[in-house]
XYZ file of C-alpha atoms in Angstrom:
675
model
C 0.000 0.000 0.000
C 2.912 2.327 0.782
C 4.406 1.439 -2.576
C 1.263 2.419 -4.499
C 0.805 5.623 -2.524
C 4.452 6.641 -3.000
C 4.176 5.973 -6.735
C 1.126 8.254 -6.931
C 2.976 10.985 -5.018
C 5.997 10.631 -7.291
C 3.896 11.014 -10.414
C 2.217 14.104 -9.027
C 5.541 15.647 -8.053
C 6.956 15.053 -11.529
C 4.125 16.205 -13.753
C 6.556 17.539 -16.358
C 7.952 14.014 -16.778
C 4.677 12.125 -16.298
C 3.093 13.957 -19.196
C 0.798 11.192 -20.437
C -2.649 11.008 -18.863
C -2.932 8.555 -15.970
C -4.949 7.615 -12.908
C -3.814 6.020 -9.657
C -5.382 3.854 -6.976
C -5.028 6.326 -4.100
C -7.866 5.452 -1.736
C -8.661 2.183 -3.528
C -5.556 0.314 -2.392
C -7.075 -1.948 0.269
C -9.644 -3.728 -1.895
C -7.281 -3.952 -4.854
C -4.442 -5.469 -2.848
C -6.830 -7.851 -1.125
C -7.964 -9.103 -4.533
C -4.563 -9.216 -6.204
C -2.850 -11.182 -3.431
C -5.372 -14.017 -3.777
C -5.504 -14.432 -7.548
C -3.541 -17.254 -9.140
C -1.553 -17.559 -12.391
C -4.324 -19.651 -13.954
C -6.899 -16.938 -13.321
C -7.893 -14.174 -15.745
C -8.111 -10.511 -14.834
C -9.534 -7.382 -16.427
C -8.213 -4.448 -14.397
C -9.461 -0.946 -14.917
C -7.416 2.189 -15.364
C -7.108 2.937 -11.622
C -5.855 -0.532 -10.627
C -2.116 -0.084 -10.111
C -2.394 -1.501 -6.558
C -4.049 -4.596 -8.011
C -1.159 -4.921 -10.451
C 1.436 -4.600 -7.668
C -0.358 -7.206 -5.581
C -0.345 -9.642 -8.514
C 3.434 -9.340 -8.684
C 4.156 -6.615 -11.208
C 6.936 -4.232 -10.252
C 6.800 -0.432 -9.998
C 9.364 -0.232 -12.788
C 7.147 -2.286 -15.131
C 4.173 -0.035 -14.423
C 6.273 3.115 -14.808
C 7.598 2.006 -18.187
C 3.998 2.079 -19.396
C 3.303 5.338 -17.560
C 6.114 7.003 -19.515
C 5.349 5.139 -22.786
C 8.772 3.574 -23.070
C 9.966 0.958 -25.535
C 10.313 -1.635 -22.768
C 6.755 -1.145 -21.532
C 5.942 -4.862 -21.071
C 2.250 -4.378 -21.704
C 1.894 -2.278 -24.847
C 5.430 -1.289 -25.953
C 4.629 2.388 -25.466
C 1.265 2.330 -27.197
C -1.256 2.659 -24.375
C -2.009 4.470 -21.127
C -0.820 3.716 -17.634
C -2.516 0.712 -16.061
C -3.846 -0.575 -19.366
C -2.033 -3.902 -19.048
C -1.839 -7.107 -21.024
C 0.194 -10.070 -19.886
C 0.710 -13.738 -20.693
C 3.306 -14.426 -17.986
C 3.097 -17.963 -16.615
C 3.768 -16.866 -13.039
C 0.984 -14.268 -12.827
C -2.716 -14.037 -13.616
C -3.467 -13.730 -17.304
C -4.456 -10.242 -18.465
C -5.886 -9.834 -21.976
C -5.839 -6.415 -23.661
C -7.538 -3.728 -21.618
C -9.460 -0.813 -23.053
C -10.065 2.348 -21.058
C -12.615 0.294 -19.182
C -15.657 2.467 -18.718
C -17.952 -0.529 -18.907
C -16.839 -1.906 -22.267
C -14.463 -4.420 -20.666
C -17.307 -6.227 -18.889
C -18.362 -7.991 -22.094
C -14.916 -9.395 -23.007
C -14.421 -10.358 -19.352
C -17.713 -12.225 -19.354
C -16.640 -13.790 -22.645
C -13.638 -15.210 -20.789
C -16.046 -16.804 -18.341
C -18.098 -18.122 -21.258
C -14.981 -19.670 -22.768
C -13.831 -21.167 -19.467
C -17.273 -22.679 -18.929
C -17.187 -24.275 -22.396
C -13.695 -25.719 -21.991
C -14.379 -26.867 -18.435
C -17.449 -28.870 -19.422
C -16.536 -29.936 -22.961
C -12.774 -29.802 -23.541
C -11.112 -29.860 -20.093
C -7.763 -30.784 -21.606
C -7.621 -27.367 -23.259
C -8.364 -25.428 -20.057
C -5.634 -23.579 -18.180
C -5.837 -24.984 -14.624
C -3.784 -24.922 -11.433
C -1.179 -27.585 -10.514
C -3.758 -29.541 -8.508
C -6.469 -29.098 -11.114
C -7.789 -25.872 -9.571
C -10.283 -24.187 -11.849
C -9.768 -20.591 -13.024
C -11.907 -17.596 -12.185
C -12.261 -14.277 -13.974
C -11.978 -11.014 -12.077
C -13.529 -8.033 -13.825
C -12.712 -4.756 -12.092
C -14.718 -1.627 -12.817
C -15.715 1.708 -11.384
C -19.212 2.368 -10.138
C -19.895 4.996 -12.799
C -19.521 2.457 -15.605
C -22.193 0.097 -14.255
C -24.884 2.240 -15.866
C -23.544 1.314 -19.332
C -25.979 -0.844 -21.308
C -23.199 -3.248 -22.190
C -22.822 -4.137 -18.507
C -26.451 -5.262 -18.539
C -25.855 -7.432 -21.606
C -22.878 -9.082 -19.943
C -24.638 -9.675 -16.634
C -27.606 -11.220 -18.418
C -25.292 -13.766 -20.014
C -23.323 -14.326 -16.804
C -26.416 -15.333 -14.840
C -28.127 -17.132 -17.710
C -25.114 -19.360 -18.358
C -23.781 -19.319 -14.759
C -20.295 -18.105 -15.606
C -17.335 -18.047 -13.169
C -16.840 -14.279 -13.034
C -16.255 -11.889 -10.116
C -17.414 -8.343 -10.863
C -15.471 -6.109 -8.467
C -17.103 -2.679 -8.452
C -15.010 -0.002 -6.759
C -17.543 2.607 -5.720
C -15.979 5.968 -4.846
C -19.191 7.897 -5.619
C -17.565 9.954 -8.353
C -17.652 9.658 -12.143
C -15.275 12.446 -13.123
C -17.238 15.470 -11.872
C -20.631 13.806 -11.446
C -21.666 12.153 -8.208
C -23.541 8.892 -7.919
C -26.653 10.723 -6.760
C -26.674 12.716 -9.987
C -26.208 9.833 -12.373
C -27.849 6.683 -11.035
C -31.045 5.614 -9.340
C -29.315 2.781 -7.479
C -25.828 1.551 -6.765
C -24.258 -1.565 -8.284
C -25.323 -3.823 -5.422
C -28.943 -2.767 -5.765
C -28.829 -2.975 -9.558
C -27.399 -6.497 -9.499
C -30.446 -7.678 -7.536
C -32.371 -7.539 -10.809
C -30.152 -10.230 -12.331
C -31.551 -13.459 -10.951
C -28.696 -15.762 -10.028
C -26.107 -13.057 -9.371
C -24.648 -13.445 -5.890
C -23.937 -10.103 -4.190
C -21.675 -8.774 -1.481
C -20.992 -5.345 0.016
C -17.706 -4.491 1.676
C -15.911 -1.495 3.117
C -13.159 -1.301 0.532
C -11.042 0.973 2.722
C -10.701 -1.699 5.443
C -7.987 -4.164 4.459
C -9.059 -6.994 6.768
C -12.683 -6.833 5.654
C -11.601 -6.509 2.019
C -9.329 -9.538 2.268
C -12.027 -11.645 3.866
C -14.599 -10.533 1.292
C -12.360 -11.309 -1.668
C -11.343 -14.619 -0.114
C -15.009 -15.565 0.149
C -15.841 -14.309 -3.356
C -12.929 -16.105 -5.027
C -13.668 -19.336 -3.151
C -17.353 -19.118 -4.089
C -16.669 -18.674 -7.788
C -13.826 -21.193 -7.874
C -16.007 -23.893 -6.326
C -19.602 -23.009 -7.236
C -18.819 -21.753 -10.783
C -21.344 -18.917 -10.548
C -21.038 -15.136 -10.921
C -20.776 -12.748 -7.992
C -20.755 -8.989 -7.608
C -18.578 -7.416 -4.934
C -19.367 -3.777 -4.291
C -16.506 -2.111 -2.439
C -17.152 1.364 -1.060
C -13.860 3.279 -1.285
C -12.647 6.866 -0.954
C -11.215 8.746 -3.924
C -8.078 10.462 -2.675
C -6.377 11.236 -5.962
C -7.452 13.030 -9.117
C -9.844 11.499 -11.615
C -6.859 11.570 -13.952
C -3.707 13.610 -14.123
C -5.524 15.845 -16.588
C -8.697 16.297 -14.535
C -7.599 17.601 -11.145
C -9.742 16.971 -8.069
C -9.596 20.585 -6.926
C -11.446 21.682 -10.072
C -14.759 20.173 -9.050
C -14.635 18.787 -5.498
C -15.271 20.831 -2.356
C -12.966 20.949 0.650
C -15.676 19.206 2.651
C -15.887 16.343 0.179
C -12.119 15.922 0.042
C -11.944 15.915 3.832
C -14.709 13.324 4.113
C -12.865 11.003 1.736
C -9.549 11.581 3.519
C -11.057 10.416 6.803
C -11.518 6.976 5.186
C -7.930 6.752 3.894
C -6.970 3.038 3.996
C -3.240 3.703 4.486
C -3.246 5.217 8.014
C -5.980 2.731 8.941
C -3.761 -0.198 7.953
C -0.793 1.393 9.687
C -2.761 1.637 12.931
C -4.022 -1.918 12.536
C -0.453 -3.192 12.308
C 0.508 -1.253 15.403
C -2.502 -2.674 17.218
C -1.438 -6.165 16.162
C 1.981 -5.673 17.697
C 4.082 -4.656 14.694
C 6.791 -2.276 15.831
C 6.821 1.375 14.810
C 10.412 0.944 13.637
C 9.370 -1.878 11.311
C 6.629 0.236 9.768
C 8.949 3.238 9.440
C 11.492 1.029 7.713
C 8.851 -0.081 5.207
C 7.948 3.534 4.506
C 11.591 4.539 4.061
C 12.407 1.550 1.885
C 9.357 2.217 -0.251
C 10.413 5.788 -0.963
C 13.882 4.648 -1.996
C 12.666 1.809 -4.212
C 10.057 4.001 -5.945
C 12.659 6.714 -6.575
C 15.075 4.154 -8.020
C 12.396 2.604 -10.242
C 11.266 6.008 -11.451
C 14.823 6.953 -12.374
C 15.268 3.718 -14.328
C 11.963 4.217 -16.147
C 12.720 7.863 -16.885
C 16.082 6.968 -18.416
C 14.715 4.023 -20.418
C 14.687 4.464 -24.206
C 11.613 5.617 -26.077
C 10.102 3.360 -28.736
C 11.727 3.384 -32.153
C 9.335 5.221 -34.508
C 10.059 2.482 -37.040
C 8.043 0.088 -34.857
C 4.843 2.123 -35.085
C 3.348 -0.291 -37.659
C 4.226 -3.428 -35.706
C 1.525 -5.738 -34.321
C -1.489 -4.428 -36.225
C -2.172 -8.062 -37.109
C -0.716 -11.398 -36.136
C 0.762 -13.287 -39.122
C -1.935 -14.903 -41.255
C -2.270 -18.680 -40.993
C -3.265 -19.155 -44.645
C -0.955 -17.567 -47.194
C -1.598 -19.642 -50.308
C -4.494 -21.420 -51.972
C -4.562 -25.109 -51.095
C -6.883 -28.043 -51.647
C -9.190 -28.858 -54.516
C -11.385 -25.950 -55.596
C -13.332 -28.043 -58.135
C -12.862 -31.698 -57.231
C -13.669 -34.339 -59.825
C -17.228 -35.625 -59.548
C -18.050 -32.729 -57.218
C -21.578 -31.380 -56.969
C -22.715 -27.804 -57.322
C -23.850 -26.020 -54.197
C -25.538 -22.737 -53.489
C -23.552 -20.246 -51.420
C -25.538 -20.759 -48.241
C -24.786 -24.483 -48.301
C -21.116 -23.862 -49.033
C -20.993 -21.744 -45.884
C -22.955 -24.314 -43.882
C -20.639 -27.116 -44.922
C -17.567 -25.023 -44.170
C -18.746 -24.361 -40.615
C -19.682 -28.020 -40.169
C -16.215 -29.133 -41.226
C -14.628 -26.564 -38.901
C -16.668 -27.816 -35.940
C -15.700 -31.393 -36.788
C -11.992 -30.608 -36.949
C -11.617 -28.089 -34.128
C -13.211 -29.022 -30.776
C -12.401 -25.541 -29.447
C -14.700 -23.980 -32.079
C -18.200 -22.790 -31.182
C -20.935 -21.009 -33.158
C -23.525 -18.705 -31.624
C -25.825 -15.796 -32.470
C -29.474 -14.913 -32.737
C -31.648 -17.838 -33.886
C -28.763 -19.993 -35.137
C -29.594 -22.749 -32.640
C -31.506 -25.985 -32.873
C -35.043 -24.829 -33.675
C -34.350 -22.602 -36.668
C -30.711 -22.853 -37.679
C -30.545 -19.221 -38.738
C -33.118 -17.037 -40.450
C -31.471 -18.002 -43.760
C -31.021 -21.651 -42.651
C -27.292 -21.002 -42.789
C -26.815 -23.024 -39.577
C -29.409 -25.713 -40.287
C -28.703 -29.068 -38.533
C -25.517 -27.814 -36.830
C -26.961 -27.857 -33.312
C -28.357 -31.340 -33.885
C -24.945 -32.570 -35.011
C -22.718 -30.817 -32.483
C -24.951 -30.112 -29.511
C -26.456 -27.062 -27.884
C -23.205 -26.381 -26.011
C -21.416 -25.639 -29.301
C -24.159 -24.141 -31.490
C -26.639 -21.985 -29.621
C -28.874 -18.949 -29.526
C -28.217 -15.665 -27.818
C -30.508 -12.833 -26.884
C -30.738 -9.724 -29.065
C -27.321 -8.535 -27.942
C -25.052 -7.549 -30.811
C -22.566 -5.911 -28.449
C -22.249 -9.118 -26.445
C -22.235 -11.393 -29.497
C -19.282 -9.504 -30.963
C -17.436 -8.341 -27.840
C -17.460 -11.667 -26.021
C -15.281 -13.111 -28.773
C -12.327 -11.127 -27.404
C -12.630 -12.969 -24.099
C -13.338 -16.321 -25.728
C -10.253 -15.975 -27.905
C -8.116 -15.018 -24.891
C -8.874 -18.302 -23.116
C -8.376 -20.448 -26.227
C -11.879 -20.860 -27.640
C -12.328 -20.115 -31.363
C -15.698 -18.455 -31.901
C -17.766 -18.116 -35.043
C -20.614 -15.681 -34.435
C -23.391 -14.183 -36.475
C -25.086 -10.815 -36.609
C -28.480 -11.481 -38.133
C -28.456 -8.592 -40.626
C -25.801 -6.045 -41.521
C -28.158 -3.273 -40.410
C -27.995 -4.690 -36.873
C -24.222 -4.590 -36.504
C -24.099 -1.039 -35.172
C -24.805 -1.889 -31.501
C -21.701 -4.080 -31.706
C -19.454 -1.371 -33.122
C -18.315 -0.193 -29.703
C -16.896 -3.644 -28.990
C -15.531 -4.095 -32.499
C -13.691 -0.772 -32.401
C -12.735 -0.430 -28.741
C -11.939 -3.987 -27.732
C -11.418 -6.260 -30.715
C -9.667 -4.175 -33.364
C -7.117 -2.692 -30.949
C -6.250 -5.812 -28.979
C -3.334 -7.095 -31.037
C -1.791 -3.652 -31.521
C -2.148 -2.383 -27.963
C -0.983 -5.665 -26.420
C 2.115 -5.583 -28.672
C 1.000 -8.796 -30.353
C 0.212 -10.808 -27.219
C -3.550 -10.915 -27.689
C -4.769 -10.960 -31.277
C -8.475 -11.767 -31.287
C -9.300 -14.841 -33.319
C -12.913 -14.396 -34.283
C -15.044 -14.908 -37.369
C -18.082 -12.618 -37.485
C -20.638 -13.588 -40.128
C -22.915 -10.827 -41.425
C -25.683 -11.362 -44.033
C -25.746 -8.196 -46.122
C -27.263 -6.527 -49.148
C -30.579 -5.685 -50.785
C -32.920 -7.774 -52.878
C -36.566 -8.674 -53.098
C -38.023 -5.843 -51.027
C -36.118 -6.521 -47.808
C -36.724 -2.964 -46.711
C -34.771 -0.357 -44.794
C -33.589 -2.477 -41.836
C -32.688 -5.692 -43.643
C -30.968 -4.495 -46.815
C -28.123 -2.200 -45.819
C -24.522 -2.306 -46.923
C -21.977 -1.522 -44.211
C -18.580 -2.292 -45.714
C -17.349 1.306 -45.841
C -18.143 1.780 -42.173
C -16.373 -1.463 -41.307
C -13.359 -0.522 -43.378
C -12.782 2.604 -41.308
C -11.902 0.272 -38.414
C -8.205 -0.521 -38.490
C -7.219 -3.880 -37.053
C -9.976 -6.034 -38.579
C -10.207 -7.859 -41.898
C -13.253 -7.751 -44.167
C -14.106 -10.398 -46.759
C -16.988 -10.468 -49.236
C -17.316 -13.657 -51.343
C -19.517 -13.783 -54.409
C -19.762 -17.534 -55.110
C -19.862 -20.858 -53.309
C -16.244 -21.883 -53.833
C -14.937 -18.548 -52.593
C -17.374 -18.678 -49.691
C -16.025 -21.995 -48.470
C -12.354 -21.238 -49.073
C -12.531 -17.817 -47.461
C -14.635 -19.111 -44.546
C -11.959 -21.662 -43.689
C -9.126 -19.141 -44.038
C -11.016 -16.558 -41.999
C -11.554 -19.061 -39.194
C -7.885 -20.049 -39.185
C -6.704 -16.439 -39.251
C -5.557 -15.400 -35.752
C -7.090 -11.953 -36.320
C -10.691 -10.666 -36.296
C -12.433 -11.229 -39.625
C -15.862 -9.928 -40.631
C -17.398 -12.006 -43.403
C -20.055 -10.222 -45.444
C -22.436 -12.668 -47.146
C -24.898 -11.287 -49.685
C -28.391 -12.573 -48.998
C -29.333 -12.254 -52.661
C -26.562 -14.689 -53.607
C -27.269 -17.303 -50.940
C -29.587 -19.363 -53.168
C -28.937 -17.798 -56.607
C -32.601 -16.857 -56.820
C -31.880 -13.404 -58.248
C -31.903 -13.556 -62.065
C -28.371 -13.618 -63.454
C -26.701 -14.996 -60.312
C -26.619 -18.668 -61.233
C -22.821 -18.575 -61.419
C -22.771 -18.036 -57.661
C -23.491 -21.767 -57.551
C -20.214 -23.636 -57.965
C -18.736 -27.077 -57.557
C -18.145 -27.439 -53.833
C -14.446 -27.455 -52.923
C -13.100 -30.304 -50.816
C -12.745 -30.036 -47.050
C -9.069 -29.039 -47.288
C -9.668 -26.068 -49.577
C -8.528 -22.706 -48.241
C -8.268 -19.388 -50.028
C -5.938 -16.739 -48.569
C -7.417 -13.390 -47.714
C -6.313 -10.515 -49.924
C -6.360 -12.292 -53.294
C -8.738 -11.038 -55.973
C -9.980 -13.058 -58.942
C -10.347 -12.354 -62.644
C -13.964 -13.276 -63.315
C -13.871 -12.402 -67.015
C -10.972 -11.514 -69.279
C -11.155 -8.967 -72.066
C -9.954 -10.086 -75.487
C -6.219 -9.367 -75.892
C -6.852 -7.715 -79.247
C -9.335 -5.256 -77.755
C -6.873 -4.517 -74.974
C -4.117 -3.886 -77.500
C -6.328 -1.552 -79.533
C -7.390 0.409 -76.455
C -10.998 -0.721 -76.759
C -11.265 -2.295 -73.317
C -11.960 -1.399 -69.717
C -11.978 -3.158 -66.382
C -14.652 -3.278 -63.727
C -13.443 -3.594 -60.147
C -16.249 -4.932 -57.977
C -17.390 -7.509 -55.418
C -20.538 -9.208 -54.153
C -23.641 -8.596 -56.245
C -21.640 -6.165 -58.367
C -19.949 -9.140 -60.030
C -23.266 -10.243 -61.527
C -24.365 -6.773 -62.558
C -21.026 -6.446 -64.343
C -21.311 -9.840 -66.053
C -24.809 -9.061 -67.289
C -23.825 -5.623 -68.586
C -20.653 -6.903 -70.250
C -22.652 -9.146 -72.582
C -23.390 -6.073 -74.675
C -19.635 -5.527 -75.155
C -18.088 -8.888 -76.067
C -14.323 -8.844 -75.616
C -14.233 -5.293 -74.245
C -14.713 -5.839 -70.506
C -12.491 -7.435 -67.884
C -14.069 -8.020 -64.464
C -12.193 -8.275 -61.175
C -13.866 -9.706 -58.087
C -11.998 -8.319 -55.085
C -13.267 -11.093 -52.751
C -11.467 -9.461 -49.802
C -11.912 -5.749 -49.108
C -9.183 -5.687 -46.459
C -6.546 -6.808 -47.066
C -7.033 -5.668 -50.647
C -5.325 -7.151 -53.692
C -3.925 -3.799 -54.802
C -1.381 -5.438 -57.072
C -4.105 -7.083 -59.154
C -6.197 -3.905 -59.210
C -3.378 -1.566 -60.252
C -1.957 -3.986 -62.835
C -5.375 -4.532 -64.402
C -6.240 -0.833 -64.525
C -2.823 0.027 -65.967
C -3.272 -2.546 -68.726
C -6.681 -1.242 -69.788
C -6.389 2.471 -69.033
C -10.103 2.656 -68.275
C -11.859 1.566 -65.104
C -15.224 1.417 -63.354
C -15.374 0.748 -59.603
C -18.789 -0.771 -58.903
C -20.448 -1.171 -55.498
C -23.879 -1.768 -54.018
C -23.281 0.789 -51.285
C -24.465 4.366 -51.322
C -21.691 5.972 -53.304
C -20.789 9.232 -51.607
C -17.775 8.840 -49.265
C -17.736 5.092 -49.827
C -15.001 2.464 -50.053
C -15.528 2.518 -53.827
C -14.740 6.212 -54.069
C -11.695 5.805 -51.832
C -10.458 2.962 -54.027
C -11.040 5.076 -57.138
C -8.855 7.803 -55.653
C -6.058 5.321 -54.961
C -6.319 3.978 -58.493
C -6.183 7.512 -59.862
C -3.040 8.208 -57.851
C -1.218 4.962 -58.609
C -2.234 4.538 -62.247
C -2.456 8.174 -63.368
C 0.078 7.890 -66.199
C -1.698 4.849 -67.631
C -5.241 6.208 -67.540
C -7.097 7.153 -70.708
C -10.251 8.257 -68.876
C -11.297 9.310 -65.384
C -11.840 6.462 -62.954
C -15.605 6.015 -62.882
C -17.556 4.926 -59.830
C -21.075 3.592 -59.544
C -23.109 2.708 -56.486
C -26.489 3.101 -54.920
C -28.157 6.478 -54.612
C -27.172 8.458 -51.529
C -30.339 7.730 -49.566
C -30.614 7.062 -45.818
C -32.028 3.576 -46.313
C -33.139 1.047 -48.905
C -36.889 1.528 -49.475
C -39.103 -1.536 -49.236
C -41.072 -0.987 -52.456
C -39.501 -3.066 -55.227
C -39.608 -0.301 -57.804
C -38.024 2.170 -55.379
C -35.408 -0.413 -54.394
C -34.489 -0.911 -58.060
C -34.345 2.830 -58.615
C -31.872 3.171 -55.753
C -29.530 0.294 -56.616
C -27.216 -0.230 -59.570
C -28.653 -2.489 -62.271
C -27.140 -4.179 -65.331
C -28.734 -1.487 -67.475
C -27.109 1.308 -65.470
C -23.746 -0.471 -65.612
C -24.119 -0.953 -69.373
C -24.676 2.783 -69.825
C -21.560 3.543 -67.778
C -19.482 1.111 -69.840
C -20.620 2.832 -73.030
C -19.608 6.242 -71.646
C -16.177 5.034 -70.540
C -15.382 3.249 -73.793
C -16.265 6.429 -75.695
C -13.169 8.212 -74.261
């Protein structure tokens, strides 16, 4: 406790050196140390940004924490990329800490996902579960401030924790402040009272400033979860003695009376007096205080003098190395049968579940009764059981965010968002937790997850079932986005996406699932064999232009994907030999080499998308083509997409008026060839 308090004082006294924003545990030390001392190396922990005492109690040194505070190259958690007390660790001798966000409620979903993964491995694949030397089962500790409990994502996580009885301890450190707002201003009840609404959640209150009571409470909570395998909430009432952060000073918004009231509950003098009462000598305590000051000063000097990160490393760890780097297996095996895209996907997932016992598949309505609203999971629950293929509530944030925790404990999730229009509630998790995990953990925690998303408009699906979201997804750095247009690509990319150690979003056009849309019969292909994989980032030439037309300058290329492939094929029939069509297949990583080489060879190009055009991926790609291929171009790079409307209207005639059609593409081809 002296160590943590001296570190906080050192940071405050050296504000010119400690220039990056940080928070400390001043006032919270007792409950944090009580928890950290009792966690084991086979446990999993999600600290929050004020938990440096928890980190010290788990065995991390002041120097290690200070290297992150000062964003040094040797920061063991993020290599200088993230804030103080945003740890990640895979050390065998300490509790496991996956990537931590800034933890204002978002971390509760990944933490609960860890519990979900532990529960699956414990009951189904115990040989894959990280356990103690005597077979002790792991627990998850999720630490959070009281202000974050009002986040909706906390509710989603707690619903799942009690529904599935997950081994998670939710440690809420309640200091009655959320930056400048008090609990009375911002909540109708505290965390303990709120948790009463989650049937099956055990609850406990404790004075988090009293070390003995805190130790006993955490001992009881950890034992309960380790043995009963059920969730518990521990609400610890603590004083806030420091600033909200180094950039938001306590004197700006707190009264002298409030500061004094919190100071009267300071756990440090209380523990000091307790030790004296227990017979510890004053000289022993004084020696601890003196030694602490010296050790903190020495650690701070070492951290201050440590080298800064090499700017050349700034691109490191965006992704873990891909598992599939070349096409393998039989794409069109002899005597193979044609399959529609939805069956190619179904068979791919079935083969994955057969081969990888750590794989699970969940989402809305994908379970036993329905097997997905598009029957894309039909029979999977019957074949593999409800513990591996199951339904969730309407919780896109949980469906997506839990995969970070599942991946951290060794489970390989495949999840589904029912329609692309519904992905937005999950964006917070996709952006804040999943996409940043590999980069901000310096490569320790890439998130292996495959997120399936039916997408696109056809047949009067209407404004909430027809949207295209690829441009929005592509603004998120740290995820991959694939978009197959036929059965063979679907299966090969599905396998590669599952094997990729990074997060992959797979966009699957509903209008291509069964090839019911006129002109999409070629989406049905011979089904590849079970060993077929197709690396992400490789486009495909769907149709070649005639070499003579290319030589004479009478050709163009269409760069497209998804339904655009079939609009292009239909339109190109009016221009035999003049049109080359590229199916991108993967939007990130993008096969730029194929795109730029093809455009340079033809000198004319149309980038075709189903999305609303303005500010889209298609326009961004057109700009890159213009820049890279400028000297080879004989015409402006054309783009075509849907009209810039807020939604796809349900009326079929209005839908057609909004979207590209073969006739519209044909008119664009004629204009481009006229240059």
